[in-house]
Amino acid sequence: MATNRRVSRVSSLIQQEVSQMLLHDIKDDRVGAGMVSVTDVNVSGDLQHAKIYVSIYGTEEAKSETMAGLQSATGFVRRELGRRVRLRRTPEVVFIEDRGLERGDRMLTLLNQLSQERHSKELDDQVPEAEENE
């Protein structure tokens, strides 16, 4: 069992290496269909499994294409990680789509909408009072 510090160092290193692979090494056209970034990597305590969370910007079709491309590139990514990161055993790699940024953006939109509605309601409430005083 690896220490927490080692697990976090390995996950950080895997995140850097996979990001570089996405930019330069993965030649699958499907991966280029949407803009992809690695948001997080969770490595198991025994360093045998790595969940790589990716955020994909684009249409739903581009997202599904990109995920299919990433799924087919898992063997290449694992092989490259084994070459680049010196570990006794290279972890199994799983790509997971991270929709956290979309949820955050949606929340901000909803909060802005509520704020605008509240502001317009306050303005509407103030207008009749001014007219009554005249």
JSON list of C-alpha atoms in Angstrom, two decimals:
[
{"chain": "A", "resi": 1, "resn": "MET", "atom": "CA", "xyz": [0.00, 0.00, 0.00]},
{"chain": "A", "resi": 2, "resn": "ALA", "atom": "CA", "xyz": [1.45, 3.35, -1.03]},
{"chain": "A", "resi": 3, "resn": "THR", "atom": "CA", "xyz": [1.37, 6.40, 1.21]},
{"chain": "A", "resi": 4, "resn": "ASN", "atom": "CA", "xyz": [-1.08, 9.23, 0.55]},
{"chain": "A", "resi": 5, "resn": "ARG", "atom": "CA", "xyz": [1.79, 11.48, -0.49]},
{"chain": "A", "resi": 6, "resn": "ARG", "atom": "CA", "xyz": [3.03, 8.96, -3.04]},
{"chain": "A", "resi": 7, "resn": "VAL", "atom": "CA", "xyz": [-0.49, 8.38, -4.40]},
{"chain": "A", "resi": 8, "resn": "SER", "atom": "CA", "xyz": [-1.01, 12.13, -4.88]},
{"chain": "A", "resi": 9, "resn": "ARG", "atom": "CA", "xyz": [2.41, 12.50, -6.56]},
{"chain": "A", "resi": 10, "resn": "VAL", "atom": "CA", "xyz": [1.67, 9.61, -8.93]},
{"chain": "A", "resi": 11, "resn": "SER", "atom": "CA", "xyz": [-1.79, 10.99, -9.78]},
{"chain": "A", "resi": 12, "resn": "SER", "atom": "CA", "xyz": [-0.31, 14.43, -10.45]},
{"chain": "A", "resi": 13, "resn": "LEU", "atom": "CA", "xyz": [2.37, 12.92, -12.67]},
{"chain": "A", "resi": 14, "resn": "ILE", "atom": "CA", "xyz": [-0.21, 10.84, -14.57]},
{"chain": "A", "resi": 15, "resn": "GLN", "atom": "CA", "xyz": [-2.33, 13.97, -15.07]},
{"chain": "A", "resi": 16, "resn": "GLN", "atom": "CA", "xyz": [0.63, 15.84, -16.57]},
{"chain": "A", "resi": 17, "resn": "GLU", "atom": "CA", "xyz": [1.64, 12.97, -18.84]},
{"chain": "A", "resi": 18, "resn": "VAL", "atom": "CA", "xyz": [-1.88, 12.26, -20.11]},
{"chain": "A", "resi": 19, "resn": "SER", "atom": "CA", "xyz": [-2.37, 15.98, -20.79]},
{"chain": "A", "resi": 20, "resn": "GLN", "atom": "CA", "xyz": [0.79, 15.95, -22.89]},
{"chain": "A", "resi": 21, "resn": "MET", "atom": "CA", "xyz": [-0.41, 12.83, -24.72]},
{"chain": "A", "resi": 22, "resn": "LEU", "atom": "CA", "xyz": [-3.73, 14.52, -25.51]},
{"chain": "A", "resi": 23, "resn": "LEU", "atom": "CA", "xyz": [-1.89, 17.49, -26.98]},
{"chain": "A", "resi": 24, "resn": "HIS", "atom": "CA", "xyz": [0.81, 15.72, -28.96]},
{"chain": "A", "resi": 25, "resn": "ASP", "atom": "CA", "xyz": [0.68, 11.94, -29.08]},
{"chain": "A", "resi": 26, "resn": "ILE", "atom": "CA", "xyz": [-2.86, 10.63, -29.51]},
{"chain": "A", "resi": 27, "resn": "LYS", "atom": "CA", "xyz": [-3.50, 10.62, -33.25]},
{"chain": "A", "resi": 28, "resn": "ASP", "atom": "CA", "xyz": [-7.14, 9.49, -33.19]},
{"chain": "A", "resi": 29, "resn": "ASP", "atom": "CA", "xyz": [-9.26, 12.10, -34.98]},
{"chain": "A", "resi": 30, "resn": "ARG", "atom": "CA", "xyz": [-12.19, 11.43, -32.66]},
{"chain": "A", "resi": 31, "resn": "VAL", "atom": "CA", "xyz": [-10.21, 12.77, -29.71]},
{"chain": "A", "resi": 32, "resn": "GLY", "atom": "CA", "xyz": [-9.82, 16.08, -31.54]},
{"chain": "A", "resi": 33, "resn": "ALA", "atom": "CA", "xyz": [-13.59, 16.40, -32.11]},
{"chain": "A", "resi": 34, "resn": "GLY", "atom": "CA", "xyz": [-14.02, 18.28, -28.83]},
{"chain": "A", "resi": 35, "resn": "MET", "atom": "CA", "xyz": [-11.59, 20.29, -26.77]},
{"chain": "A", "resi": 36, "resn": "VAL", "atom": "CA", "xyz": [-10.36, 17.92, -24.05]},
{"chain": "A", "resi": 37, "resn": "SER", "atom": "CA", "xyz": [-8.64, 18.66, -20.76]},
{"chain": "A", "resi": 38, "resn": "VAL", "atom": "CA", "xyz": [-7.73, 16.40, -17.87]},
{"chain": "A", "resi": 39, "resn": "THR", "atom": "CA", "xyz": [-9.45, 17.73, -14.76]},
{"chain": "A", "resi": 40, "resn": "ASP", "atom": "CA", "xyz": [-8.47, 15.11, -12.20]},
{"chain": "A", "resi": 41, "resn": "VAL", "atom": "CA", "xyz": [-6.83, 11.73, -11.74]},
{"chain": "A", "resi": 42, "resn": "ASN", "atom": "CA", "xyz": [-7.74, 9.33, -8.93]},
{"chain": "A", "resi": 43, "resn": "VAL", "atom": "CA", "xyz": [-5.22, 6.57, -8.32]},
{"chain": "A", "resi": 44, "resn": "SER", "atom": "CA", "xyz": [-6.09, 3.64, -6.05]},
{"chain": "A", "resi": 45, "resn": "GLY", "atom": "CA", "xyz": [-4.07, 3.12, -2.89]},
{"chain": "A", "resi": 46, "resn": "ASP", "atom": "CA", "xyz": [-2.21, 0.17, -4.40]},
{"chain": "A", "resi": 47, "resn": "LEU", "atom": "CA", "xyz": [-1.40, 2.19, -7.57]},
{"chain": "A", "resi": 48, "resn": "GLN", "atom": "CA", "xyz": [-3.09, -0.45, -9.74]},
{"chain": "A", "resi": 49, "resn": "HIS", "atom": "CA", "xyz": [-6.01, 1.60, -11.10]},
{"chain": "A", "resi": 50, "resn": "ALA", "atom": "CA", "xyz": [-6.21, 5.16, -12.38]},
{"chain": "A", "resi": 51, "resn": "LYS", "atom": "CA", "xyz": [-9.47, 6.97, -13.11]},
{"chain": "A", "resi": 52, "resn": "ILE", "atom": "CA", "xyz": [-8.76, 9.87, -15.43]},
{"chain": "A", "resi": 53, "resn": "TYR", "atom": "CA", "xyz": [-11.47, 12.53, -15.42]},
{"chain": "A", "resi": 54, "resn": "VAL", "atom": "CA", "xyz": [-11.68, 14.55, -18.63]},
{"chain": "A", "resi": 55, "resn": "SER", "atom": "CA", "xyz": [-13.71, 17.62, -19.41]},
{"chain": "A", "resi": 56, "resn": "ILE", "atom": "CA", "xyz": [-14.83, 17.89, -23.03]},
{"chain": "A", "resi": 57, "resn": "TYR", "atom": "CA", "xyz": [-16.03, 21.12, -24.57]},
{"chain": "A", "resi": 58, "resn": "GLY", "atom": "CA", "xyz": [-18.31, 20.80, -27.58]},
{"chain": "A", "resi": 59, "resn": "THR", "atom": "CA", "xyz": [-21.61, 19.37, -28.74]},
{"chain": "A", "resi": 60, "resn": "GLU", "atom": "CA", "xyz": [-23.03, 16.15, -27.32]},
{"chain": "A", "resi": 61, "resn": "GLU", "atom": "CA", "xyz": [-22.04, 14.37, -30.53]},
{"chain": "A", "resi": 62, "resn": "ALA", "atom": "CA", "xyz": [-18.45, 15.63, -30.25]},
{"chain": "A", "resi": 63, "resn": "LYS", "atom": "CA", "xyz": [-18.36, 14.57, -26.59]},
{"chain": "A", "resi": 64, "resn": "SER", "atom": "CA", "xyz": [-19.49, 11.04, -27.34]},
{"chain": "A", "resi": 65, "resn": "GLU", "atom": "CA", "xyz": [-17.04, 10.79, -30.26]},
{"chain": "A", "resi": 66, "resn": "THR", "atom": "CA", "xyz": [-14.21, 12.03, -28.07]},
{"chain": "A", "resi": 67, "resn": "MET", "atom": "CA", "xyz": [-15.05, 9.57, -25.30]},
{"chain": "A", "resi": 68, "resn": "ALA", "atom": "CA", "xyz": [-15.12, 6.73, -27.84]},
{"chain": "A", "resi": 69, "resn": "GLY", "atom": "CA", "xyz": [-11.70, 7.84, -29.10]},
{"chain": "A", "resi": 70, "resn": "LEU", "atom": "CA", "xyz": [-10.33, 7.98, -25.57]},
{"chain": "A", "resi": 71, "resn": "GLN", "atom": "CA", "xyz": [-11.74, 4.53, -24.77]},
{"chain": "A", "resi": 72, "resn": "SER", "atom": "CA", "xyz": [-9.97, 3.09, -27.81]},
{"chain": "A", "resi": 73, "resn": "ALA", "atom": "CA", "xyz": [-6.73, 4.85, -26.85]},
{"chain": "A", "resi": 74, "resn": "THR", "atom": "CA", "xyz": [-6.58, 3.40, -23.32]},
{"chain": "A", "resi": 75, "resn": "GLY", "atom": "CA", "xyz": [-4.07, 0.72, -24.35]},
{"chain": "A", "resi": 76, "resn": "PHE", "atom": "CA", "xyz": [-1.79, 3.31, -25.93]},
{"chain": "A", "resi": 77, "resn": "VAL", "atom": "CA", "xyz": [-2.11, 5.62, -22.91]},
{"chain": "A", "resi": 78, "resn": "ARG", "atom": "CA", "xyz": [-1.29, 2.81, -20.49]},
{"chain": "A", "resi": 79, "resn": "ARG", "atom": "CA", "xyz": [1.71, 1.71, -22.56]},
{"chain": "A", "resi": 80, "resn": "GLU", "atom": "CA", "xyz": [3.01, 5.29, -22.77]},
{"chain": "A", "resi": 81, "resn": "LEU", "atom": "CA", "xyz": [2.49, 5.80, -19.03]},
{"chain": "A", "resi": 82, "resn": "GLY", "atom": "CA", "xyz": [4.52, 2.65, -18.40]},
{"chain": "A", "resi": 83, "resn": "ARG", "atom": "CA", "xyz": [7.30, 4.07, -20.53]},
{"chain": "A", "resi": 84, "resn": "ARG", "atom": "CA", "xyz": [7.20, 7.60, -19.09]},
{"chain": "A", "resi": 85, "resn": "VAL", "atom": "CA", "xyz": [6.39, 6.97, -15.42]},
{"chain": "A", "resi": 86, "resn": "ARG", "atom": "CA", "xyz": [8.64, 4.52, -13.66]},
{"chain": "A", "resi": 87, "resn": "LEU", "atom": "CA", "xyz": [6.39, 2.30, -11.56]},
{"chain": "A", "resi": 88, "resn": "ARG", "atom": "CA", "xyz": [6.66, -1.37, -10.70]},
{"chain": "A", "resi": 89, "resn": "ARG", "atom": "CA", "xyz": [3.28, -1.98, -12.38]},
{"chain": "A", "resi": 90, "resn": "THR", "atom": "CA", "xyz": [1.52, 0.41, -14.71]},
{"chain": "A", "resi": 91, "resn": "PRO", "atom": "CA", "xyz": [-2.02, 1.17, -13.50]},
{"chain": "A", "resi": 92, "resn": "GLU", "atom": "CA", "xyz": [-5.12, 0.19, -15.44]},
{"chain": "A", "resi": 93, "resn": "VAL", "atom": "CA", "xyz": [-6.50, 3.35, -17.06]},
{"chain": "A", "resi": 94, "resn": "VAL", "atom": "CA", "xyz": [-10.17, 4.33, -17.24]},
{"chain": "A", "resi": 95, "resn": "PHE", "atom": "CA", "xyz": [-11.40, 7.58, -18.78]},
{"chain": "A", "resi": 96, "resn": "ILE", "atom": "CA", "xyz": [-14.45, 9.18, -17.17]},
{"chain": "A", "resi": 97, "resn": "GLU", "atom": "CA", "xyz": [-16.21, 12.25, -18.52]},
{"chain": "A", "resi": 98, "resn": "ASP", "atom": "CA", "xyz": [-16.27, 15.03, -15.93]},
{"chain": "A", "resi": 99, "resn": "ARG", "atom": "CA", "xyz": [-19.40, 17.13, -16.24]},
{"chain": "A", "resi": 100, "resn": "GLY", "atom": "CA", "xyz": [-18.61, 19.23, -13.17]},
{"chain": "A", "resi": 101, "resn": "LEU", "atom": "CA", "xyz": [-17.71, 22.29, -15.22]},
{"chain": "A", "resi": 102, "resn": "GLU", "atom": "CA", "xyz": [-21.01, 22.09, -17.07]},
{"chain": "A", "resi": 103, "resn": "ARG", "atom": "CA", "xyz": [-22.92, 21.78, -13.80]},
{"chain": "A", "resi": 104, "resn": "GLY", "atom": "CA", "xyz": [-21.02, 24.74, -12.39]},
{"chain": "A", "resi": 105, "resn": "ASP", "atom": "CA", "xyz": [-21.76, 26.81, -15.47]},
{"chain": "A", "resi": 106, "resn": "ARG", "atom": "CA", "xyz": [-25.43, 25.86, -15.28]},
{"chain": "A", "resi": 107, "resn": "MET", "atom": "CA", "xyz": [-25.54, 26.87, -11.60]},
{"chain": "A", "resi": 108, "resn": "LEU", "atom": "CA", "xyz": [-23.97, 30.24, -12.37]},
{"chain": "A", "resi": 109, "resn": "THR", "atom": "CA", "xyz": [-26.52, 30.82, -15.13]},
{"chain": "A", "resi": 110, "resn": "LEU", "atom": "CA", "xyz": [-29.39, 29.97, -12.78]},
{"chain": "A", "resi": 111, "resn": "LEU", "atom": "CA", "xyz": [-28.00, 32.21, -10.03]},
{"chain": "A", "resi": 112, "resn": "ASN", "atom": "CA", "xyz": [-27.60, 35.10, -12.48]},
{"chain": "A", "resi": 113, "resn": "GLN", "atom": "CA", "xyz": [-31.18, 34.57, -13.69]},
{"chain": "A", "resi": 114, "resn": "LEU", "atom": "CA", "xyz": [-32.50, 34.64, -10.13]},
{"chain": "A", "resi": 115, "resn": "SER", "atom": "CA", "xyz": [-30.49, 37.76, -9.36]},
{"chain": "A", "resi": 116, "resn": "GLN", "atom": "CA", "xyz": [-31.84, 39.54, -12.44]},
{"chain": "A", "resi": 117, "resn": "GLU", "atom": "CA", "xyz": [-35.42, 38.51, -11.63]},
{"chain": "A", "resi": 118, "resn": "ARG", "atom": "CA", "xyz": [-35.04, 39.72, -8.04]},
{"chain": "A", "resi": 119, "resn": "HIS", "atom": "CA", "xyz": [-33.54, 43.01, -9.24]},
{"chain": "A", "resi": 120, "resn": "SER", "atom": "CA", "xyz": [-36.33, 43.60, -11.76]},
{"chain": "A", "resi": 121, "resn": "LYS", "atom": "CA", "xyz": [-38.95, 42.73, -9.12]},
{"chain": "A", "resi": 122, "resn": "GLU", "atom": "CA", "xyz": [-37.41, 45.24, -6.72]},
{"chain": "A", "resi": 123, "resn": "LEU", "atom": "CA", "xyz": [-37.52, 47.89, -9.45]},
{"chain": "A", "resi": 124, "resn": "ASP", "atom": "CA", "xyz": [-41.19, 47.05, -10.18]},
{"chain": "A", "resi": 125, "resn": "ASP", "atom": "CA", "xyz": [-42.02, 47.32, -6.46]},
{"chain": "A", "resi": 126, "resn": "GLN", "atom": "CA", "xyz": [-40.34, 50.74, -6.23]},
{"chain": "A", "resi": 127, "resn": "VAL", "atom": "CA", "xyz": [-42.12, 52.28, -9.24]},
{"chain": "A", "resi": 128, "resn": "PRO", "atom": "CA", "xyz": [-45.73, 52.18, -7.80]},
{"chain": "A", "resi": 129, "resn": "GLU", "atom": "CA", "xyz": [-44.54, 53.79, -4.54]},
{"chain": "A", "resi": 130, "resn": "ALA", "atom": "CA", "xyz": [-43.08, 56.74, -6.45]},
{"chain": "A", "resi": 131, "resn": "GLU", "atom": "CA", "xyz": [-46.31, 57.16, -8.44]},
{"chain": "A", "resi": 132, "resn": "GLU", "atom": "CA", "xyz": [-48.46, 57.14, -5.26]},
{"chain": "A", "resi": 133, "resn": "ASN", "atom": "CA", "xyz": [-46.46, 60.02, -3.75]},
{"chain": "A", "resi": 134, "resn": "GLU", "atom": "CA", "xyz": [-47.18, 62.32, -6.69]}
]
